[in-house]
Short mmCIF file of C-alpha atoms in Angstrom, two decimals:
data_model
loop_
_atom_site.label_atom_id
_atom_site.label_comp_id
_atom_site.label_asym_id
_atom_site.label_seq_id
_atom_site.Cartn_x
_atom_site.Cartn_y
_atom_site.Cartn_z
CA UNK G 1 53.75 24.31 18.38
CA UNK G 2 55.57 23.67 15.11
CA UNK G 3 53.59 22.94 11.99
CA UNK G 4 54.81 19.85 10.17
CA UNK G 5 53.66 17.26 7.66
CA UNK G 6 53.47 13.55 8.24
CA UNK G 7 52.17 10.45 6.47
CA UNK G 8 49.67 8.18 8.29
CA UNK G 9 48.08 4.88 7.27
CA UNK G 10 44.53 4.12 8.34
CA UNK G 11 42.48 1.01 7.79
CA UNK G 12 38.72 1.27 7.36
CA UNK G 13 35.69 -0.24 5.70
CA UNK G 14 33.40 1.49 3.23
CA UNK G 15 30.53 0.45 1.00
CA UNK G 16 30.96 1.07 -2.72
CA UNK G 17 27.75 0.95 -4.72
CA UNK G 18 28.42 -0.20 -8.27
CA UNK G 19 26.17 1.14 -11.03
CA UNK G 20 24.73 -2.36 -11.45
CA UNK G 21 23.82 -2.60 -7.76
CA UNK G 22 22.25 0.86 -7.94
CA UNK G 23 20.19 -0.34 -10.88
CA UNK G 24 19.04 -3.46 -9.02
CA UNK G 25 17.99 -1.41 -5.99
CA UNK G 26 16.17 1.09 -8.18
CA UNK G 27 14.27 -1.62 -10.05
CA UNK G 28 13.15 -3.20 -6.79
CA UNK G 29 11.40 -0.10 -5.54
CA UNK G 30 9.70 0.82 -8.84
CA UNK G 31 6.00 0.16 -9.29
CA UNK G 32 4.98 -2.05 -12.21
CA UNK G 33 4.01 1.01 -14.28
CA UNK G 34 7.32 2.75 -13.60
CA UNK G 35 9.16 -0.50 -14.33
CA UNK G 36 7.48 -0.85 -17.73
CA UNK G 37 8.50 2.71 -18.64
CA UNK G 38 12.08 2.08 -17.49
CA UNK G 39 12.39 -1.14 -19.50
CA UNK G 40 11.01 0.54 -22.63
CA UNK G 41 13.63 3.27 -22.29
CA UNK G 42 16.38 0.65 -21.89
CA UNK G 43 15.20 -1.23 -25.01
CA UNK G 44 15.37 1.97 -27.04
CA UNK G 45 18.84 2.74 -25.68
CA UNK G 46 20.41 -0.72 -25.96
CA UNK G 47 20.46 -2.35 -29.45
CA UNK G 48 21.05 -5.81 -27.92
CA UNK G 49 17.79 -5.79 -25.97
CA UNK G 50 14.51 -6.93 -27.49
CA UNK G 51 10.99 -7.53 -26.26
CA UNK G 52 10.23 -11.15 -25.57
CA UNK G 53 7.03 -13.10 -26.09
CA UNK G 54 4.89 -14.56 -23.32
CA UNK G 55 6.48 -17.99 -23.74
CA UNK G 56 9.97 -16.56 -23.31
CA UNK G 57 9.37 -15.39 -19.78
CA UNK G 58 10.49 -17.38 -16.76
CA UNK G 59 7.90 -19.49 -14.98
CA UNK G 60 7.25 -18.19 -11.47
CA UNK G 61 5.48 -20.87 -9.48
CA UNK G 62 2.87 -20.15 -6.84
CA UNK G 63 3.17 -21.23 -3.24
CA UNK G 64 0.29 -22.66 -1.26
CA UNK G 65 0.00 -21.45 2.31
CA UNK G 66 -2.02 -23.22 4.96
CA UNK G 67 -4.02 -20.94 7.30
CA UNK G 68 -3.09 -21.38 10.96
CA UNK G 69 -4.71 -20.29 14.20
CA UNK G 70 -1.44 -19.62 16.03
CA UNK G 71 2.09 -18.82 15.02
CA UNK G 72 5.34 -19.03 16.97
CA UNK G 73 7.08 -15.72 17.56
CA UNK G 74 10.32 -15.22 15.66
CA UNK G 75 13.56 -14.58 17.53
CA UNK G 76 14.88 -11.25 16.31
CA UNK G 77 18.51 -10.13 16.50
CA UNK G 78 19.64 -6.55 15.97
CA UNK G 79 21.99 -6.04 13.03
CA UNK G 80 24.88 -3.65 13.28
CA UNK G 81 25.77 -1.11 10.62
CA UNK G 82 28.77 -3.23 9.68
CA UNK G 83 26.58 -6.25 9.03
CA UNK G 84 24.29 -4.13 6.89
CA UNK G 85 27.25 -2.99 4.82
CA UNK G 86 28.46 -6.56 4.40
CA UNK G 87 24.99 -7.69 3.32
CA UNK G 88 24.84 -4.91 0.77
CA UNK G 89 28.29 -5.83 -0.50
CA UNK G 90 27.18 -9.44 -0.84
CA UNK G 91 24.17 -8.26 -2.82
CA UNK G 92 26.49 -6.97 -5.55
CA UNK G 93 27.67 -10.50 -6.26
CA UNK G 94 25.70 -13.35 -7.80
CA UNK G 95 22.64 -12.78 -5.62
CA UNK G 96 21.30 -9.24 -5.63
CA UNK G 97 18.92 -9.26 -2.69
CA UNK G 98 19.13 -12.50 -0.75
CA UNK G 99 21.89 -14.47 0.92
CA UNK G 100 22.37 -18.18 0.47
CA UNK G 101 19.81 -18.64 -2.32
CA UNK G 102 20.80 -21.28 -4.81
CA UNK G 103 19.36 -21.39 -8.28
CA UNK G 104 19.53 -25.10 -8.94
CA UNK G 105 16.67 -27.58 -8.98
CA UNK G 106 16.41 -27.54 -5.19
CA UNK G 107 15.10 -24.00 -4.86
CA UNK G 108 12.00 -23.17 -2.88
CA UNK G 109 8.49 -23.21 -4.28
CA UNK G 110 8.09 -19.46 -4.53
CA UNK G 111 11.28 -19.01 -6.57
CA UNK G 112 11.73 -19.23 -10.30
CA UNK G 113 12.82 -22.24 -12.20
CA UNK G 114 16.26 -22.18 -13.81
CA UNK G 115 17.25 -19.63 -16.46
CA UNK G 116 16.07 -20.10 -20.00
CA UNK G 117 18.42 -20.63 -22.93
CA UNK G 118 17.90 -17.06 -24.08
CA UNK G 119 18.89 -15.46 -20.78
CA UNK G 120 22.49 -14.40 -20.22
CA UNK G 121 23.37 -14.72 -16.53
CA UNK G 122 26.96 -13.51 -16.74
CA UNK G 123 27.66 -10.67 -14.35
CA UNK G 124 28.24 -7.29 -15.91
CA UNK G 125 31.55 -5.53 -15.66
CA UNK G 126 32.25 -1.97 -14.77
CA UNK G 127 29.66 -0.54 -17.13
CA UNK G 128 26.29 0.78 -16.07
CA UNK G 129 23.24 2.61 -17.26
CA UNK G 130 23.09 5.21 -14.50
CA UNK G 131 24.72 8.61 -14.70
CA UNK G 132 23.91 12.18 -13.82
CA UNK G 133 22.52 12.65 -17.31
CA UNK G 134 19.64 10.29 -16.47
CA UNK G 135 18.14 12.73 -13.97
CA UNK G 136 14.65 13.66 -15.07
CA UNK G 137 14.14 17.27 -13.98
CA UNK G 138 10.59 17.50 -15.27
CA UNK G 139 9.66 14.27 -13.52
CA UNK G 140 10.88 15.70 -10.21
CA UNK G 141 8.55 18.68 -10.38
CA UNK G 142 5.44 18.53 -8.24
CA UNK G 143 2.20 17.92 -10.05
CA UNK G 144 -1.37 18.70 -9.12
CA UNK G 145 -2.83 16.12 -6.77
CA UNK G 146 -5.73 14.00 -7.85
CA UNK G 147 -8.83 13.62 -5.70
CA UNK G 148 -7.87 10.07 -4.71
CA UNK G 149 -4.35 11.12 -3.66
CA UNK G 150 -5.84 13.96 -1.62
CA UNK G 151 -8.26 11.60 0.13
CA UNK G 152 -5.60 8.96 0.79
CA UNK G 153 -3.36 11.62 2.37
CA UNK G 154 -6.18 12.63 4.71
CA UNK G 155 -6.92 8.99 5.50
CA UNK G 156 -3.32 8.48 6.67
CA UNK G 157 -3.69 11.46 9.02
CA UNK G 158 -7.17 10.51 10.26
CA UNK G 159 -6.00 8.58 13.33
CA UNK G 160 -7.97 5.50 12.29
CA UNK G 161 -6.60 2.08 13.15
CA UNK G 162 -4.87 0.04 10.47
CA UNK G 163 -7.94 -2.18 10.14
CA UNK G 164 -10.17 0.86 9.67
CA UNK G 165 -7.66 2.38 7.25
CA UNK G 166 -7.95 -0.77 5.15
CA UNK G 167 -11.70 -0.17 5.04
CA UNK G 168 -11.21 3.53 4.35
CA UNK G 169 -8.76 2.80 1.54
CA UNK G 170 -11.35 0.57 -0.11
CA UNK G 171 -13.98 3.32 0.20
CA UNK G 172 -11.63 5.95 -1.23
CA UNK G 173 -10.83 3.72 -4.18
CA UNK G 174 -14.57 3.36 -4.84
CA UNK G 175 -14.99 7.14 -4.99
CA UNK G 176 -15.51 8.54 -8.51
CA UNK G 177 -14.00 11.70 -10.00
CA UNK G 178 -17.06 13.72 -9.03
CA UNK G 179 -16.44 12.84 -5.38
CA UNK G 180 -19.24 10.32 -4.83
CA UNK G 181 -18.74 6.99 -3.05
CA UNK G 182 -21.58 4.87 -4.40
CA UNK G 183 -20.85 1.62 -2.59
CA UNK G 184 -22.93 -1.09 -1.01
CA UNK G 185 -21.93 -1.13 2.66
CA UNK G 186 -22.87 -4.78 3.09
CA UNK G 187 -20.78 -5.84 0.07
CA UNK G 188 -17.69 -4.01 1.37
CA UNK G 189 -18.22 -5.48 4.85
CA UNK G 190 -18.54 -9.00 3.45
CA UNK G 191 -15.45 -8.63 1.28
CA UNK G 192 -13.30 -7.38 4.16
CA UNK G 193 -14.81 -9.57 6.86
CA UNK G 194 -15.89 -6.51 8.83
CA UNK G 195 -19.05 -5.42 10.60
CA UNK G 196 -21.34 -3.28 8.36
CA UNK G 197 -21.73 -0.81 11.24
CA UNK G 198 -17.96 -0.41 11.35
CA UNK G 199 -17.79 0.22 7.58
CA UNK G 200 -20.56 2.80 7.99
CA UNK G 201 -18.61 4.48 10.80
CA UNK G 202 -15.42 4.62 8.69
CA UNK G 203 -17.40 6.12 5.79
CA UNK G 204 -18.77 8.75 8.17
CA UNK G 205 -15.21 9.69 9.15
CA UNK G 206 -14.19 9.87 5.49
CA UNK G 207 -17.15 12.12 4.74
CA UNK G 208 -15.52 14.65 7.06
CA UNK G 209 -12.56 15.01 4.67
CA UNK G 210 -11.98 17.99 2.44
CA UNK G 211 -13.56 19.08 0.14
CA UNK G 212 -16.80 19.21 2.08
CA UNK G 213 -19.40 16.86 0.69
CA UNK G 214 -16.91 14.36 -0.66
CA UNK G 215 -17.60 10.60 -0.50
CA UNK G 216 -21.35 11.11 -0.21
CA UNK G 217 -23.49 8.35 -1.68
CA UNK G 218 -26.17 10.59 -3.16
CA UNK G 219 -26.51 14.21 -4.18
CA UNK G 220 -28.88 14.74 -1.25
CA UNK G 221 -26.24 13.46 1.17
CA UNK G 222 -23.56 15.57 -0.53
CA UNK G 223 -25.58 18.77 -0.15
CA UNK G 224 -26.56 17.83 3.42
CA UNK G 225 -22.88 17.49 4.41
CA UNK G 226 -22.16 20.97 3.08
CA UNK G 227 -25.19 22.43 4.87
CA UNK G 228 -24.20 20.75 8.15
CA UNK G 229 -20.80 22.39 7.96
CA UNK G 230 -22.55 25.76 7.61
CA UNK G 231 -24.92 24.85 10.47
CA UNK G 232 -27.87 25.30 8.10
CA UNK G 233 -29.24 21.78 8.05
CA UNK G 234 -32.59 22.21 9.83
CA UNK G 235 -35.80 20.17 9.36
CA UNK G 236 -37.08 22.53 6.68
CA UNK G 237 -33.85 22.24 4.69
CA UNK G 238 -33.91 18.47 5.13
CA UNK G 239 -37.41 18.34 3.69
CA UNK G 240 -36.25 20.50 0.78
CA UNK G 241 -33.40 18.08 0.00
CA UNK G 242 -35.81 15.16 0.09
CA UNK G 243 -37.85 16.83 -2.65
CA UNK G 244 -35.23 17.97 -5.15
CA UNK G 245 -37.60 17.01 -7.97
CA UNK G 246 -39.90 19.82 -6.83
CA UNK G 247 -36.90 22.16 -6.61
CA UNK G 248 -36.06 21.34 -10.22
CA UNK G 249 -39.65 22.18 -11.24
CA UNK G 250 -39.55 25.37 -9.10
CA UNK G 251 -42.87 24.33 -7.58
CA UNK G 252 -42.86 26.89 -4.77
CA UNK G 253 -46.37 26.09 -3.52
CA UNK G 254 -45.66 22.36 -3.13
CA UNK G 255 -42.32 23.11 -1.44
CA UNK G 256 -44.03 25.42 1.04
CA UNK G 257 -46.35 22.55 1.98
CA UNK G 258 -43.67 19.88 2.42
CA UNK G 259 -41.22 22.19 4.21
CA UNK G 260 -43.80 23.89 6.41
CA UNK G 261 -42.50 27.41 5.68
CA UNK G 262 -43.68 30.39 3.69
CA UNK G 263 -42.76 31.38 0.14
CA UNK G 264 -39.99 33.78 1.22
CA UNK G 265 -38.22 31.08 3.25
CA UNK G 266 -38.44 28.60 0.39
CA UNK G 267 -36.95 31.14 -1.98
CA UNK G 268 -34.08 31.81 0.44
CA UNK G 269 -33.40 28.07 0.88
CA UNK G 270 -33.36 27.53 -2.88
CA UNK G 271 -30.90 30.41 -3.25
CA UNK G 272 -28.67 28.80 -0.64
CA UNK G 273 -28.78 25.48 -2.49
CA UNK G 274 -27.39 27.23 -5.58
CA UNK G 275 -24.25 28.20 -3.59
CA UNK G 276 -23.44 24.54 -2.85
CA UNK G 277 -21.25 22.26 -4.94
CA UNK G 278 -22.99 19.15 -6.34
CA UNK G 279 -19.63 17.82 -7.63
CA UNK G 280 -17.08 18.31 -4.81
CA UNK G 281 -14.36 16.40 -6.67
CA UNK G 282 -14.50 18.59 -9.78
CA UNK G 283 -11.92 21.04 -8.39
CA UNK G 284 -9.17 18.40 -8.52
CA UNK G 285 -7.06 17.19 -11.37
CA UNK G 286 -9.12 15.01 -13.67
CA UNK G 287 -6.27 13.60 -15.74
CA UNK G 288 -6.45 10.08 -17.11
CA UNK G 289 -7.00 7.59 -14.31
CA UNK G 290 -4.45 4.77 -14.22
CA UNK G 291 -5.82 1.56 -12.79
CA UNK G 292 -3.51 -0.04 -10.24
CA UNK G 293 -2.55 -3.54 -11.32
CA UNK G 294 -1.68 -6.04 -8.56
CA UNK G 295 1.88 -7.32 -8.55
CA UNK G 296 0.81 -10.59 -6.92
CA UNK G 297 -2.42 -12.54 -6.61
CA UNK G 298 -3.66 -14.44 -3.56
CA UNK G 299 -6.26 -17.13 -4.25
CA UNK G 300 -8.03 -19.34 -1.76
CA UNK G 301 -7.82 -23.00 -2.75
CA UNK G 302 -10.63 -25.56 -2.28
CA UNK G 303 -8.60 -27.19 0.51
CA UNK G 304 -8.51 -23.93 2.52
CA UNK G 305 -4.94 -23.04 1.58
CA UNK G 306 -3.87 -19.81 -0.09
CA UNK G 307 -1.94 -19.76 -3.37
CA UNK G 308 0.39 -16.79 -3.98
CA UNK G 309 1.55 -16.09 -7.51
CA UNK G 310 2.98 -13.22 -9.51
CA UNK G 311 0.84 -11.27 -11.95
CA UNK G 312 2.50 -12.29 -15.21
CA UNK G 313 0.89 -9.39 -17.08
CA UNK G 314 3.01 -6.88 -15.15
CA UNK G 315 6.33 -8.66 -15.75
CA UNK G 316 8.39 -7.15 -18.58
CA UNK G 317 9.47 -9.57 -21.31
CA UNK G 318 13.09 -8.69 -22.15
CA UNK G 319 15.67 -10.81 -23.99
CA UNK G 320 19.22 -10.30 -25.17
CA UNK G 321 19.75 -10.82 -28.91
CA UNK G 322 22.80 -13.09 -28.67
CA UNK G 323 22.82 -13.84 -32.39
CA UNK G 324 23.10 -10.14 -33.24
CA UNK G 325 25.77 -9.67 -30.58
CA UNK G 326 27.81 -12.61 -31.97
CA UNK G 327 27.50 -11.22 -35.49
CA UNK G 328 28.52 -7.69 -34.55
CA UNK G 329 31.42 -8.88 -32.40
CA UNK G 330 33.12 -10.48 -35.43
CA UNK G 331 33.06 -7.25 -37.45
CA UNK G 332 36.14 -4.98 -37.59
CA UNK G 333 35.56 -2.10 -35.15
CA UNK G 334 37.40 0.77 -33.58
CA UNK G 335 38.22 0.63 -29.88
CA UNK G 336 35.32 2.91 -28.85
CA UNK G 337 32.86 0.81 -30.85
CA UNK G 338 34.09 -2.37 -29.15
CA UNK G 339 33.69 -0.72 -25.75
CA UNK G 340 30.15 0.34 -26.64
CA UNK G 341 29.08 -3.15 -27.75
CA UNK G 342 30.71 -4.76 -24.71
CA UNK G 343 28.99 -2.32 -22.38
CA UNK G 344 25.64 -2.92 -24.08
CA UNK G 345 26.05 -6.68 -23.59
CA UNK G 346 26.97 -6.23 -19.93
CA UNK G 347 24.05 -3.89 -19.28
CA UNK G 348 21.61 -6.20 -21.09
CA UNK G 349 22.63 -9.29 -19.12
CA UNK G 350 22.58 -7.39 -15.85
CA UNK G 351 19.13 -5.89 -16.55
CA UNK G 352 17.71 -9.35 -17.30
CA UNK G 353 19.16 -10.73 -14.09
CA UNK G 354 17.93 -7.72 -12.10
CA UNK G 355 14.38 -8.17 -13.41
CA UNK G 356 14.51 -11.86 -12.58
CA UNK G 357 15.71 -11.24 -9.03
CA UNK G 358 13.14 -8.49 -8.56
CA UNK G 359 10.33 -10.89 -9.43
CA UNK G 360 11.69 -13.57 -7.10
CA UNK G 361 12.04 -11.12 -4.23
CA UNK G 362 8.51 -9.71 -4.58
CA UNK G 363 7.03 -13.20 -4.61
CA UNK G 364 9.09 -14.28 -1.62
CA UNK G 365 8.11 -11.22 0.48
CA UNK G 366 4.43 -11.45 -0.52
CA UNK G 367 4.33 -15.16 0.35
CA UNK G 368 5.74 -14.49 3.80
CA UNK G 369 3.22 -11.68 4.40
CA UNK G 370 0.39 -14.09 3.54
CA UNK G 371 1.87 -16.67 5.93
CA UNK G 372 2.01 -14.13 8.74
CA UNK G 373 -1.42 -12.61 8.04
CA UNK G 374 -3.31 -15.74 6.97
CA UNK G 375 -5.94 -15.08 9.67
CA UNK G 376 -6.85 -11.81 7.93
CA UNK G 377 -7.39 -13.57 4.61
CA UNK G 378 -9.42 -16.31 6.30
CA UNK G 379 -11.46 -14.27 8.80
CA UNK G 380 -11.17 -10.52 8.14
CA UNK G 381 -9.68 -7.28 9.44
CA UNK G 382 -10.28 -8.06 13.13
CA UNK G 383 -7.68 -10.83 12.87
CA UNK G 384 -4.67 -8.81 11.65
CA UNK G 385 -1.53 -9.97 13.43
CA UNK G 386 1.30 -7.71 14.62
CA UNK G 387 3.97 -7.61 11.94
CA UNK G 388 7.06 -5.55 11.20
CA UNK G 389 9.70 -5.45 8.50
CA UNK G 390 12.31 -7.25 10.57
CA UNK G 391 10.06 -10.26 11.19
CA UNK G 392 9.56 -10.73 7.45
CA UNK G 393 13.22 -10.00 6.69
CA UNK G 394 14.47 -12.57 9.21
CA UNK G 395 12.01 -15.21 8.04
CA UNK G 396 13.14 -15.00 4.41
CA UNK G 397 16.79 -14.15 5.17
CA UNK G 398 16.85 -10.73 3.58
CA UNK G 399 17.65 -7.26 4.83
CA UNK G 400 14.98 -4.94 6.23
CA UNK G 401 15.75 -2.28 3.62
CA UNK G 402 15.02 -4.83 0.88
CA UNK G 403 11.65 -5.71 2.40
CA UNK G 404 10.88 -2.01 2.79
CA UNK G 405 11.52 -1.38 -0.91
CA UNK G 406 9.44 -4.38 -1.94
CA UNK G 407 6.41 -3.33 0.10
CA UNK G 408 6.36 0.21 -1.30
CA UNK G 409 4.13 0.76 -4.34
CA UNK G 410 3.48 -2.98 -4.69
CA UNK G 411 -0.07 -4.28 -4.56
CA UNK G 412 -1.66 -7.61 -3.69
CA UNK G 413 -4.89 -8.73 -5.29
CA UNK G 414 -6.86 -10.84 -2.81
CA UNK G 415 -10.41 -12.19 -2.44
CA UNK G 416 -10.94 -9.33 0.04
CA UNK G 417 -9.80 -6.62 -2.36
CA UNK G 418 -6.65 -4.86 -3.53
CA UNK G 419 -4.13 -3.85 -0.85
CA UNK G 420 -0.69 -2.30 -0.80
CA UNK G 421 1.81 -4.67 0.80
CA UNK G 422 2.80 -2.16 3.47
CA UNK G 423 -0.76 -2.14 4.87
CA UNK G 424 -0.15 -5.53 6.49
CA UNK G 425 2.50 -4.20 8.89
CA UNK G 426 1.49 -3.00 12.33
CA UNK G 427 2.70 -2.67 15.92
CA UNK G 428 2.14 -5.42 18.49
CA UNK G 429 0.48 -5.60 21.90
CA UNK G 430 1.84 -8.36 24.20
CA UNK G 431 -0.40 -11.20 25.31
CA UNK G 432 -1.05 -12.02 28.95
CA UNK G 433 1.03 -14.76 30.54
CA UNK G 434 3.54 -14.69 27.71
CA UNK G 435 0.87 -15.68 25.17
CA UNK G 436 0.69 -14.76 21.53
CA UNK G 437 1.02 -11.03 20.74
CA UNK G 438 -1.85 -9.08 19.22
CA UNK G 439 -1.90 -6.51 16.44
CA UNK G 440 -2.40 -2.94 17.67
CA UNK G 441 -4.95 -2.46 14.92
CA UNK G 442 -6.87 -5.54 15.99
CA UNK G 443 -6.89 -4.21 19.58
CA UNK G 444 -8.23 -0.87 18.36
CA UNK G 445 -10.91 -2.77 16.48
CA UNK G 446 -11.90 -4.64 19.66
CA UNK G 447 -12.08 -1.37 21.63
CA UNK G 448 -14.38 0.13 19.01
CA UNK G 449 -16.60 -2.96 19.07
CA UNK G 450 -16.83 -2.82 22.88
CA UNK G 451 -17.90 0.82 22.81
CA UNK G 452 -20.38 0.24 19.97
CA UNK G 453 -22.00 -2.61 21.89
CA UNK G 454 -21.97 -1.05 25.36
CA UNK G 455 -25.60 0.19 25.25
CA UNK G 456 -26.69 1.86 28.50
CA UNK G 457 -23.77 0.36 30.45
CA UNK G 458 -21.05 2.82 29.47
CA UNK G 459 -17.60 1.28 29.87
CA UNK G 460 -14.75 3.20 31.48
CA UNK G 461 -11.18 2.80 30.25
CA UNK G 462 -10.40 0.62 33.28
CA UNK G 463 -13.33 -1.66 32.49
CA UNK G 464 -12.15 -1.96 28.88
CA UNK G 465 -8.69 -2.95 30.19
CA UNK G 466 -10.29 -5.71 32.30
CA UNK G 467 -12.31 -7.04 29.35
CA UNK G 468 -9.27 -7.03 27.05
CA UNK G 469 -7.25 -8.84 29.72
CA UNK G 470 -9.88 -11.59 29.69
CA UNK G 471 -9.23 -11.89 25.94
CA UNK G 472 -5.53 -12.39 26.70
CA UNK G 473 -4.45 -8.85 25.77
CA UNK G 474 -2.04 -7.14 28.15
CA UNK G 475 -2.61 -3.40 27.80
CA UNK G 476 -2.30 -0.32 30.01
CA UNK G 477 -5.20 2.05 30.69
CA UNK G 478 -3.34 4.98 29.13
CA UNK G 479 -2.89 2.91 25.96
CA UNK G 480 -6.64 2.24 25.84
CA UNK G 481 -7.24 5.98 26.25
CA UNK G 482 -4.80 6.75 23.43
CA UNK G 483 -6.42 4.23 21.09
CA UNK G 484 -9.91 5.46 22.04
CA UNK G 485 -8.96 9.05 21.24
CA UNK G 486 -7.38 8.01 17.93
CA UNK G 487 -10.71 6.41 17.00
CA UNK G 488 -12.56 9.64 17.83
CA UNK G 489 -14.45 8.00 20.73
CA UNK G 490 -15.36 10.40 23.59
CA UNK G 491 -14.51 9.58 27.20
CA UNK G 492 -16.90 7.52 29.32
CA UNK G 493 -18.06 10.71 31.10
CA UNK G 494 -18.93 12.39 27.80
CA UNK G 495 -20.68 9.25 26.54
CA UNK G 496 -22.80 9.06 29.74
CA UNK G 497 -23.84 12.71 29.36
CA UNK G 498 -24.78 12.14 25.73
CA UNK G 499 -26.77 9.04 26.70
CA UNK G 500 -28.70 10.97 29.38
CA UNK G 501 -29.38 13.86 26.98
CA UNK G 502 -30.86 11.51 24.41
CA UNK G 503 -32.98 9.65 26.95
#
C-alpha cells in the first residue's frame, strides 16, 4: 500500500473555556473564607479595584417559603453531553450560571436588585487573571489533619444514615480540642427534632472513633472507653473511676474499701490509669480554629414560613474606581501600558459581575433546597425528603455541575443548627401505589425506631417490610437488611439470643 498525503476537512464541536469563565467557575466553588482571600489578592494586583463600604453592596432580598406536607415529583430529563457543552458555552455570555435569567425589575424574589451606579457590567475581553503562574505549590501540599477533620472523615465512613450523620456532625462540631463532647443530649435532640435516645445512640457510635476515648463527656467516661478497648473495665476499675478524687489524694485505704480489692490490686489499677490518655485530642494539630460562617440564613417567620437570605458579612465589597480609570486613560501612555490598564478594567468588571452572579446562584440553590426540605426544618430529621442534584438543577433551570459546586463548602445557618448544603441530598425509596417517594435516610431512621421500640417482640426483616408498607413505603427485604446492617443493628436471631441472655 502506497504512502501518500491528503487534506481532509472535518466539522466538530468543542468547548473553549475562556479565562473569565474559568474565574467564574472557580469563584462559585470557593468557600467564603477562600473567597475573601482571593478577592484581597485581586485588590492588591489590580489598581482599579477598591474595597467598598457596606452601603455599596447590592441588596440581596430574602425569599419566604411556605412549609408543605406534600410535594409533586419533578419530571426529570437526561441531558446529553452536547447539551452540557452548549449550556457551558451559554454561561460565558451575559449570564454566567443560569439560562433565561433577566436582570430587570421583573426578577424573582431571591435574586438581586439591579446593578448599582458604581458597578461596571460590561463583559471583559480576552484578558484574564488566571495563568500557570497562579498555581500555589505550597497550598497544594498536604497538611496535618485537625481532630475535627479526622472525626468528620470517620463519620462519613461510619455507615450511619444521612439523618444520623446530621446528628453526628453536630456532635463532632461540639467536640473541643481536647477531644471531649460536653453536650446536653436533650438540647441537641430538641434542636434537630430527633429522639434523645437516637442522639445518645449516635454519640455512642462516635465514641468508637479513633483516637480511643474521643467524644467522651467526662474524664471518667474517657478513661472508661480506653479501658473497655483493653478489656480491663471490670467492677473494681469502675469503682476506681467513680472515685478519682481519692486517686488524686492517693488514699489507698479508702480505695481498697470502695473497690473491694487489696492494696496490691489498687496499686496495679492506679498504675494502669497512668498509661491512659486523659486528653485524646491532644495528638492532633491544634492550630488556630476557624469558625465556619454560614453563607445563608434560614429563619422561621411568625406565619410559619421560612425566610432565606444571604449572610451579608461573608460577601466581599469590591468596586471599580471609574474616576481613576477615566483619569489614567487620558494620560499619554505606551502601547503596553494601555494594554495593562485595559486588561485591569476588564478583569475588574468581570470580577464584580462574577461575585454578583455567585451570590445570586447560592441564594437561588439554597432557597430551592429549603423548599424541597421544608418538612425537615418544620419537623426534624425524620422528615428528610429524597433529593438529588438534578431535581434542584431542573427546578431552578441550572446545570447539575453548577448545583454541585454551590453545595460544596457552603453552609446554611438554620434554627436547627449549621449544616453544609450537600447534607440535604439523599437517595429515594418509592412509595406504595405510586405515592410520594421517601428519603432513604428517613427510611433508615424509621427502621432504627422500630428496632428500638420492639421490646420483647423482636421484629424480623420481613415484619419490618410489612410495617413500612403500611406507612406507604415500598421496600424490599434485602434493602431492609442492608439498611439494618449499615446502622449496626444485629439480625433478629442475634437480637433474640441477646434478649434471652439478659432475661
